[in-house]
PDB file of C-alpha atoms in Angstrom:
ATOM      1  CA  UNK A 418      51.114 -57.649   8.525  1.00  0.00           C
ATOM      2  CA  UNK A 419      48.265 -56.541   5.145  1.00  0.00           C
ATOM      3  CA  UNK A 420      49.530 -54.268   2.797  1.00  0.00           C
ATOM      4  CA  UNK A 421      47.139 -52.443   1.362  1.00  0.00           C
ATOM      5  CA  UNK A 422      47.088 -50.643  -1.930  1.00  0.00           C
ATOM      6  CA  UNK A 423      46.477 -47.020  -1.815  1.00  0.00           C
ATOM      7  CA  UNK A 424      46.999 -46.030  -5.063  1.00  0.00           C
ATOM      8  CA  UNK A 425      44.204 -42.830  -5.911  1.00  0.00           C
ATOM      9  CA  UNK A 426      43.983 -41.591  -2.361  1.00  0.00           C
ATOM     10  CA  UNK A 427      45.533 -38.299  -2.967  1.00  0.00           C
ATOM     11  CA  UNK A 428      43.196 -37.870  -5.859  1.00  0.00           C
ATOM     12  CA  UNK A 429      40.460 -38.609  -3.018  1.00  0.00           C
ATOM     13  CA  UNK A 430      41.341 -36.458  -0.473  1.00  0.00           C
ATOM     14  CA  UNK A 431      41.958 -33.236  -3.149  1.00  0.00           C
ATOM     15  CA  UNK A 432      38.286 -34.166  -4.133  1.00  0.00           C
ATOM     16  CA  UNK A 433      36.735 -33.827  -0.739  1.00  0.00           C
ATOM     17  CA  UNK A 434      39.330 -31.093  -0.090  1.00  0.00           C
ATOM     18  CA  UNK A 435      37.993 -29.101  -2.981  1.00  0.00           C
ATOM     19  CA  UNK A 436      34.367 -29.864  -1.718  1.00  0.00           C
ATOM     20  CA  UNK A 437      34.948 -28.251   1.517  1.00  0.00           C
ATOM     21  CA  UNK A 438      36.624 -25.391   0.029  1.00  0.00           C
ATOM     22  CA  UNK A 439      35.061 -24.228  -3.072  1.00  0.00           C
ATOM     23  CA  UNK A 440      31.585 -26.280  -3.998  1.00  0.00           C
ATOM     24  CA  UNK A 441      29.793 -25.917   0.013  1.00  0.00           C
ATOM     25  CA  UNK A 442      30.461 -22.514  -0.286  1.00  0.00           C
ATOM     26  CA  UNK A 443      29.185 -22.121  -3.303  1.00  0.00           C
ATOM     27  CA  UNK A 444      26.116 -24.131  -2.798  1.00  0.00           C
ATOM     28  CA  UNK A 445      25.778 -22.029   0.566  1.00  0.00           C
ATOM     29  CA  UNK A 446      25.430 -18.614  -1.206  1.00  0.00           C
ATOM     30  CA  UNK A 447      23.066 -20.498  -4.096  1.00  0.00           C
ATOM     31  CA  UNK A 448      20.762 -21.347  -1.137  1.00  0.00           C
ATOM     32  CA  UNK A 449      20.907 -18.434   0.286  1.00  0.00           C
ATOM     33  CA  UNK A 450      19.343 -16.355  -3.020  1.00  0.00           C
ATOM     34  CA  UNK A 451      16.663 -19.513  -3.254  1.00  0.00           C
ATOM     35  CA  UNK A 452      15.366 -18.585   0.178  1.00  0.00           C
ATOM     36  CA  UNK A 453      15.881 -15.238  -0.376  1.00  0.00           C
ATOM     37  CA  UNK A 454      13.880 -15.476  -3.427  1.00  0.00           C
ATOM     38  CA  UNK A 455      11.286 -17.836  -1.881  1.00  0.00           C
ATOM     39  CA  UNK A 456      10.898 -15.534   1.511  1.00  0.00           C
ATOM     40  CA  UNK A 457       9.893 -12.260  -1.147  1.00  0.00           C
ATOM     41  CA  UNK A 458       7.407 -14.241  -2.750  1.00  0.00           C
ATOM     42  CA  UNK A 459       5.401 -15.927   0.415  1.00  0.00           C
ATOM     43  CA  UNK A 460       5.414 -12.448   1.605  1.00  0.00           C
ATOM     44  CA  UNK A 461       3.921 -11.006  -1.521  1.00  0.00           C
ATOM     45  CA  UNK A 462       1.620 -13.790  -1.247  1.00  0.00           C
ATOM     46  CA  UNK A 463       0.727 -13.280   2.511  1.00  0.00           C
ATOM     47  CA  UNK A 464       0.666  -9.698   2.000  1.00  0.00           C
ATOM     48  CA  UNK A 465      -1.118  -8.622  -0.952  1.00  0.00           C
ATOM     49  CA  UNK A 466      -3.507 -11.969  -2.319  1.00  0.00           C
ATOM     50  CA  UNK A 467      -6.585 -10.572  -1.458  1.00  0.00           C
ATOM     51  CA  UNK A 468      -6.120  -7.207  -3.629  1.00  0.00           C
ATOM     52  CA  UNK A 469      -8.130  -6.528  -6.445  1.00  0.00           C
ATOM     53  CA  UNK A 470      -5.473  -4.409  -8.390  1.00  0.00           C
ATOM     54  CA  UNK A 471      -6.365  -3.239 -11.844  1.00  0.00           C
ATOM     55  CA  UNK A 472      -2.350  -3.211 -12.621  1.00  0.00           C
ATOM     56  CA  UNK A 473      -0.017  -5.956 -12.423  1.00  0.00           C
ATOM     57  CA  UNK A 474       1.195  -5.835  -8.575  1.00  0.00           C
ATOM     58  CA  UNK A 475       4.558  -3.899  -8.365  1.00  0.00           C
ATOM     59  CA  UNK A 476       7.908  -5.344  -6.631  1.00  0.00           C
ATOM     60  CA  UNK A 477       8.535  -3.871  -3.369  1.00  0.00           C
ATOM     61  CA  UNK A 478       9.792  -6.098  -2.046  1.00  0.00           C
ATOM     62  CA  UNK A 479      13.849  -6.345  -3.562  1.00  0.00           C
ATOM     63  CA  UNK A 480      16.488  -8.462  -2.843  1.00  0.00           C
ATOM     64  CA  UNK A 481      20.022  -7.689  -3.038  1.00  0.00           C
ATOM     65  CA  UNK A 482      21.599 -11.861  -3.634  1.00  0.00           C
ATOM     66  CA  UNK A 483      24.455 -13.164  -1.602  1.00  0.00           C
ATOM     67  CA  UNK A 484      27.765 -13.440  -3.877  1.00  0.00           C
ATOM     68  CA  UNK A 485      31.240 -14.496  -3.371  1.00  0.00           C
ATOM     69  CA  UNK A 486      32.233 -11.373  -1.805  1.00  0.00           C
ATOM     70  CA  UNK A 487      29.040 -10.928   0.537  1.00  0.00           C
ATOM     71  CA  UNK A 488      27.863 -14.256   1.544  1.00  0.00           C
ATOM     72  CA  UNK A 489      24.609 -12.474   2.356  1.00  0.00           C
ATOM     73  CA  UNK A 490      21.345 -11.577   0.906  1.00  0.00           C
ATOM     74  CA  UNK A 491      19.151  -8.763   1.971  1.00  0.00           C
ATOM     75  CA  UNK A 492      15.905  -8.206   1.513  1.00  0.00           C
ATOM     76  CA  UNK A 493      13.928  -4.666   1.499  1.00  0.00           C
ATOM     77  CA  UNK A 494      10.980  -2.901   0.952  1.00  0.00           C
ATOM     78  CA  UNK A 495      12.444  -0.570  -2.301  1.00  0.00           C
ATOM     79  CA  UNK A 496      10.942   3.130  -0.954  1.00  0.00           C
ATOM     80  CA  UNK A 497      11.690   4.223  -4.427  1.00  0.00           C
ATOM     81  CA  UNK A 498       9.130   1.936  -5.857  1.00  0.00           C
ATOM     82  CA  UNK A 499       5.803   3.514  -6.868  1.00  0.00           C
ATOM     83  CA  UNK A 500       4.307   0.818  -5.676  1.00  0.00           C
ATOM     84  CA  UNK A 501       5.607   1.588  -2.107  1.00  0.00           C
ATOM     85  CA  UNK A 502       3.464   4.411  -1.793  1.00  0.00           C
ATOM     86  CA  UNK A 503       0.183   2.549  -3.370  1.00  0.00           C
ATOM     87  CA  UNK A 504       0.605  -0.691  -1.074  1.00  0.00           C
ATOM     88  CA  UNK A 505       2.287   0.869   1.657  1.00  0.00           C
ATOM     89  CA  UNK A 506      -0.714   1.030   3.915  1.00  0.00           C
ATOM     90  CA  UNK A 507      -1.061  -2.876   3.103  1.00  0.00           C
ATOM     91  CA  UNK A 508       2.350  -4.011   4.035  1.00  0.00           C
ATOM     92  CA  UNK A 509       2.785  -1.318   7.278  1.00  0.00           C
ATOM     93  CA  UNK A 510      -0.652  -0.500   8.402  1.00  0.00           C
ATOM     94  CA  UNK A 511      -2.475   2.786   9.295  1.00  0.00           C
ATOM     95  CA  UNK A 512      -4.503   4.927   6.773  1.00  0.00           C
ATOM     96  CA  UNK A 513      -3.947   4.859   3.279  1.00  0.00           C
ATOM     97  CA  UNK A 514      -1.438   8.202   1.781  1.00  0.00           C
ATOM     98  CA  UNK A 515      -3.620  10.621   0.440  1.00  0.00           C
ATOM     99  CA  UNK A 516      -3.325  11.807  -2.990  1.00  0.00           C
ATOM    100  CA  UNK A 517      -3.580  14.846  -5.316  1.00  0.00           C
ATOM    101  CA  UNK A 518      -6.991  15.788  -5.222  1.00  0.00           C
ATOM    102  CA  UNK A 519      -7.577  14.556  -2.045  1.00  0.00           C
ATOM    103  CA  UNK A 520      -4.877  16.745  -0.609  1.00  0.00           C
ATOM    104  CA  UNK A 521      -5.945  19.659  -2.738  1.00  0.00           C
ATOM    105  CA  UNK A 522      -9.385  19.143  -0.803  1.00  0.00           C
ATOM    106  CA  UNK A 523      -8.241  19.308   2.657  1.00  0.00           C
ATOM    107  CA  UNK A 524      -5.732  22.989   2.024  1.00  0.00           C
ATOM    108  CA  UNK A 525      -9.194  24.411   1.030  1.00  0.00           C
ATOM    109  CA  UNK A 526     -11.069  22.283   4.159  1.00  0.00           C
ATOM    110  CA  UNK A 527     -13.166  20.639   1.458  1.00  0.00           C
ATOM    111  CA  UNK A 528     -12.395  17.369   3.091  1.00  0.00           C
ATOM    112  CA  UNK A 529     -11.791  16.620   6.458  1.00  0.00           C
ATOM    113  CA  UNK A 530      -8.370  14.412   7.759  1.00  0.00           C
ATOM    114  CA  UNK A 531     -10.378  11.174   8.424  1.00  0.00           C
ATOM    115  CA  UNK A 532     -11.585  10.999   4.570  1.00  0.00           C
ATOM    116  CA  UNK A 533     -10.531  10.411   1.658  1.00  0.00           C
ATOM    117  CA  UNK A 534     -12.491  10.077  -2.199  1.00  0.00           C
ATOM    118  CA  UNK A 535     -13.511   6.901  -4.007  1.00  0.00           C
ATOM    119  CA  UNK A 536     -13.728   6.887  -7.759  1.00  0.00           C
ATOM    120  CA  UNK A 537     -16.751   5.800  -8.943  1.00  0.00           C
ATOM    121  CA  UNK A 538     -17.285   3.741 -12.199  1.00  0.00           C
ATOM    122  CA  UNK A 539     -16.477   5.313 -15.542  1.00  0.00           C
ATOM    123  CA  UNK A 540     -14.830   8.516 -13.754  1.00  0.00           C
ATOM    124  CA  UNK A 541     -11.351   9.438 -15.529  1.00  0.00           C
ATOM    125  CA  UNK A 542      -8.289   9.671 -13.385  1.00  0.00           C
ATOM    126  CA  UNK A 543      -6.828  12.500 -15.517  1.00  0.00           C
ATOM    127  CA  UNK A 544     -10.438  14.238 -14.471  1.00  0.00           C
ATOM    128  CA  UNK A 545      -8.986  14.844 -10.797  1.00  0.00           C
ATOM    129  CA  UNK A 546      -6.503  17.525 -12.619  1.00  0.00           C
ATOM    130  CA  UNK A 547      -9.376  19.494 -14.440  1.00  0.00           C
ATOM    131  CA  UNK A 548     -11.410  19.662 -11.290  1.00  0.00           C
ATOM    132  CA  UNK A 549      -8.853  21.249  -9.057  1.00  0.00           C
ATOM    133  CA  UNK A 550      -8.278  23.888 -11.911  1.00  0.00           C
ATOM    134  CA  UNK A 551     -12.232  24.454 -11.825  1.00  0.00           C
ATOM    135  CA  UNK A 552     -12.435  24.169  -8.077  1.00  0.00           C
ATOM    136  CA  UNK A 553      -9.600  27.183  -7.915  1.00  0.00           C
ATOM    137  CA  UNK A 554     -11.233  29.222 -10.625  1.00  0.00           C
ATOM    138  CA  UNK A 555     -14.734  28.767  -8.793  1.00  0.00           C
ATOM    139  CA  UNK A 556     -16.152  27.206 -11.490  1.00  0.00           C
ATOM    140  CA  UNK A 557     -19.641  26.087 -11.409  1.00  0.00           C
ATOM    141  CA  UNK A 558     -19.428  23.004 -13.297  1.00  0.00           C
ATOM    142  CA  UNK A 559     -18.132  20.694 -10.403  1.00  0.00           C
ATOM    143  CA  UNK A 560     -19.308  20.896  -6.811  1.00  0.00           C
ATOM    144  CA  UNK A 561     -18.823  19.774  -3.659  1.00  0.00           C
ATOM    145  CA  UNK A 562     -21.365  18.010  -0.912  1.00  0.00           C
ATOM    146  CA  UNK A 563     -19.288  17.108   2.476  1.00  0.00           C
ATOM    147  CA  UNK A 564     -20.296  15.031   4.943  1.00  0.00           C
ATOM    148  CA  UNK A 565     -21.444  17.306   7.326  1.00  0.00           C
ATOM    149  CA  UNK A 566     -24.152  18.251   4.872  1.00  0.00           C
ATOM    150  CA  UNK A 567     -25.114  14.957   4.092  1.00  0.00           C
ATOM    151  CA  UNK A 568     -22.965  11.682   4.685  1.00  0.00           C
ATOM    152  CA  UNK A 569     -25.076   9.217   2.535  1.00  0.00           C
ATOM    153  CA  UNK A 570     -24.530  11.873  -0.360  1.00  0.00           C
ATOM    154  CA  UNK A 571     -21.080  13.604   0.634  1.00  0.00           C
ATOM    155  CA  UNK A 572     -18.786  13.434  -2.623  1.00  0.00           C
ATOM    156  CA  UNK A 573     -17.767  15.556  -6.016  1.00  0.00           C
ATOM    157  CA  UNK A 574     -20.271  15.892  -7.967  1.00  0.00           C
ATOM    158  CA  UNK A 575     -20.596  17.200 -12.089  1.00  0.00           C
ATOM    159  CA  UNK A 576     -22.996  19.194 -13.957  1.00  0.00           C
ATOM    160  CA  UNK A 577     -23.890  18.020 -17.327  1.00  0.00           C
ATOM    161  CA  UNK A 578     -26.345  19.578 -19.462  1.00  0.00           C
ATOM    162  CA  UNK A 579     -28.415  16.853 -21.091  1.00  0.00           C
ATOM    163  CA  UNK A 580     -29.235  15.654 -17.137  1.00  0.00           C
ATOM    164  CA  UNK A 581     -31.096  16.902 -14.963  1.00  0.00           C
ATOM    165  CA  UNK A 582     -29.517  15.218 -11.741  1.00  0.00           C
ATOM    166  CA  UNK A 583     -25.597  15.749 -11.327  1.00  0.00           C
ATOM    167  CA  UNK A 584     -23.615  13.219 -11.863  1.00  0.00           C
ATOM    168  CA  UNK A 585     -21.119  11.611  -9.085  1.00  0.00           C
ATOM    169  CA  UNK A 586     -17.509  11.676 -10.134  1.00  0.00           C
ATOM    170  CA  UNK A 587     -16.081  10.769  -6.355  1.00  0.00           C
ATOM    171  CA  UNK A 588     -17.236   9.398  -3.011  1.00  0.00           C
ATOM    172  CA  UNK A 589     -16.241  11.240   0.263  1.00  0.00           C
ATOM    173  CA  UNK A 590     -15.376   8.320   2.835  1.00  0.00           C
ATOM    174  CA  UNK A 591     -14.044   7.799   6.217  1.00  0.00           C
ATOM    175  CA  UNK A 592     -10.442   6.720   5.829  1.00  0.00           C
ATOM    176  CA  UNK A 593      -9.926   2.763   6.402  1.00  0.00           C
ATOM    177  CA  UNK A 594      -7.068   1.850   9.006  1.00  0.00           C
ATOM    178  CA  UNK A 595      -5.385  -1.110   7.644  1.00  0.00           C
ATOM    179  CA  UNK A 596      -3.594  -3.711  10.156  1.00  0.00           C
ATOM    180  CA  UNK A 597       0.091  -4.289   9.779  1.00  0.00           C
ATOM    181  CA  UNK A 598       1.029  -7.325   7.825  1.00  0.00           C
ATOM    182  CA  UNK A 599       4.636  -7.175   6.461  1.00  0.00           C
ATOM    183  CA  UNK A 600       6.656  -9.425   8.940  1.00  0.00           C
ATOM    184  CA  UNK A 601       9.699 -10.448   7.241  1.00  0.00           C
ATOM    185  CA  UNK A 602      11.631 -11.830  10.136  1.00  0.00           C
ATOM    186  CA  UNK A 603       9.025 -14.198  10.904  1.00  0.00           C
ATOM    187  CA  UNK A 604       8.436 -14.922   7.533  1.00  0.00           C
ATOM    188  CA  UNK A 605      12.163 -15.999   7.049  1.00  0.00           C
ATOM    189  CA  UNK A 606      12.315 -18.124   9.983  1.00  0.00           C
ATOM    190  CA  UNK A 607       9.239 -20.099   8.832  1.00  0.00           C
ATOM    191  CA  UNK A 608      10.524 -20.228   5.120  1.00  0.00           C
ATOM    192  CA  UNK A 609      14.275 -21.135   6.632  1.00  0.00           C
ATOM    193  CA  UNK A 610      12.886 -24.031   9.401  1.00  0.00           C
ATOM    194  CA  UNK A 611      10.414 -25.571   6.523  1.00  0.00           C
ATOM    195  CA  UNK A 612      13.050 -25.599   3.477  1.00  0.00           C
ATOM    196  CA  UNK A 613      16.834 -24.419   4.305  1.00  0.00           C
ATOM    197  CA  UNK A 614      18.460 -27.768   4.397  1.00  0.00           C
ATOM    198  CA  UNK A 615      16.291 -28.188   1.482  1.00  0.00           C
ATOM    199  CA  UNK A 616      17.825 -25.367  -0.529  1.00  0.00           C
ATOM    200  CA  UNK A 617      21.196 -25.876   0.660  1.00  0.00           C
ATOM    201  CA  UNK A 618      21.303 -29.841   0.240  1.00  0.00           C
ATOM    202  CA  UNK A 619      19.520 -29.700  -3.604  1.00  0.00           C
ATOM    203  CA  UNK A 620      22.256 -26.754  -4.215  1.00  0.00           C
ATOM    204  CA  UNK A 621      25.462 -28.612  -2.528  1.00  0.00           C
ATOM    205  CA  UNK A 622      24.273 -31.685  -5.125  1.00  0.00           C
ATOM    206  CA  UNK A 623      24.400 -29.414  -7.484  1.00  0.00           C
ATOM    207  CA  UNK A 624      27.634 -27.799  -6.992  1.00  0.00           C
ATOM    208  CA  UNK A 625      29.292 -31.147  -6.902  1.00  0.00           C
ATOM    209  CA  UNK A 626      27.670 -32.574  -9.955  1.00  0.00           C
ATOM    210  CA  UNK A 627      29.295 -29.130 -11.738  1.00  0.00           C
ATOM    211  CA  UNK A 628      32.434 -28.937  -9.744  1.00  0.00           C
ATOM    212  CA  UNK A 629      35.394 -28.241 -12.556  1.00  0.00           C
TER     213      UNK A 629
END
């Protein structure tokens, strides 16, 4: 009959025991927040990498990261966000929200439901303020041409002394239907099937290497 010498087993099996309890857990909620993190941005990507926006592109898209206590991470379009009602249209589809002036315009049906106004060049947003005021007091300095007058011409239009023509402040326009593009759930399987094990194997390492 061996013998064999078996001296540091214990110390092995508490090692691997504390593994299973403490570090994969761990390492499964730090993977969890990576593709949590990594789903929000290749949807931001997908989503909005064609806009030309003069700002720097707000965070709708929020997570909420998987802890101890909730092993899970959720991720939502934050309603609160200004930016949800700028790039709504972008991430849901359908016509872009109408604002101020715009609905000012269509209470005094000065602009039909299918259009909205384009700014042109060099035009002040603080101006759309002034010109309802104007509008309301039937001032003569700003006027309107809709498009059943003219549709090549159809916009707000200014007065200014020192020109003869008046000068275009905004565009009347048929609204633009935008196609639905926010698809999280698919986006989350793709993310999880290309780099989960990834995320969970680089973050079980990791717990291991820092396991106290």
């Amino acid at each position: 009959m061996k013998s064999f010498n078996i001296i540091g087993i214990n110390e092995l099996i508490n090692k691997f025991d504390n593994i299973e309890k403490k570090q994969t857990p761990y390492a499964e909620i730090l993977a969890t927040n990576d593709l949590a993190f990594s789903i929000q941005n290749k949807q931001k990507i997908e989503t909005l990498a064609n806009l030309a926006f003069k700002r720097k592109l707000p965070n709708v898209i929020k997570i909420i990261k998987a802890t101890k206590s909730n092993p899970f991470a959720e991720i939502y379009m934050d309603k609160s966000n200004w930016g949800y009602f700028a790039l709504k249209q972008h991430y849901l589809g359908g016509d872009r929200h109408n604002k101020g002036l715009e609905k000012f315009l269509k209470s005094k049906n000065l602009l039909k439901d299918n259009e909205i106004l384009i700014q042109t060049p060099g035009t002040k947003k603080s101006l759309s303020k002034k010109i309802m005021q104007e509008l309301n007091s039937k001032s003569k300095q700003f006027f309107i041409i809709d498009s059943n007058m003219s549709i090549k011409k159809a916009g707000i239009y200014t007065r200014i002394n020192d020109y003869d023509k008046p000068i275009l402040l905004f565009k009347i326009v048929k609204n633009a239907t935008y196609k639905k593009v926010l698809d999280l759930e698919t986006t989350a399987k793709k993310e999880f099937t290309l780099n989960g094990m990834k995320y969970f194997k680089d973050r079980l390492e990791y717990a291991i290497k820092t396991a106290k």
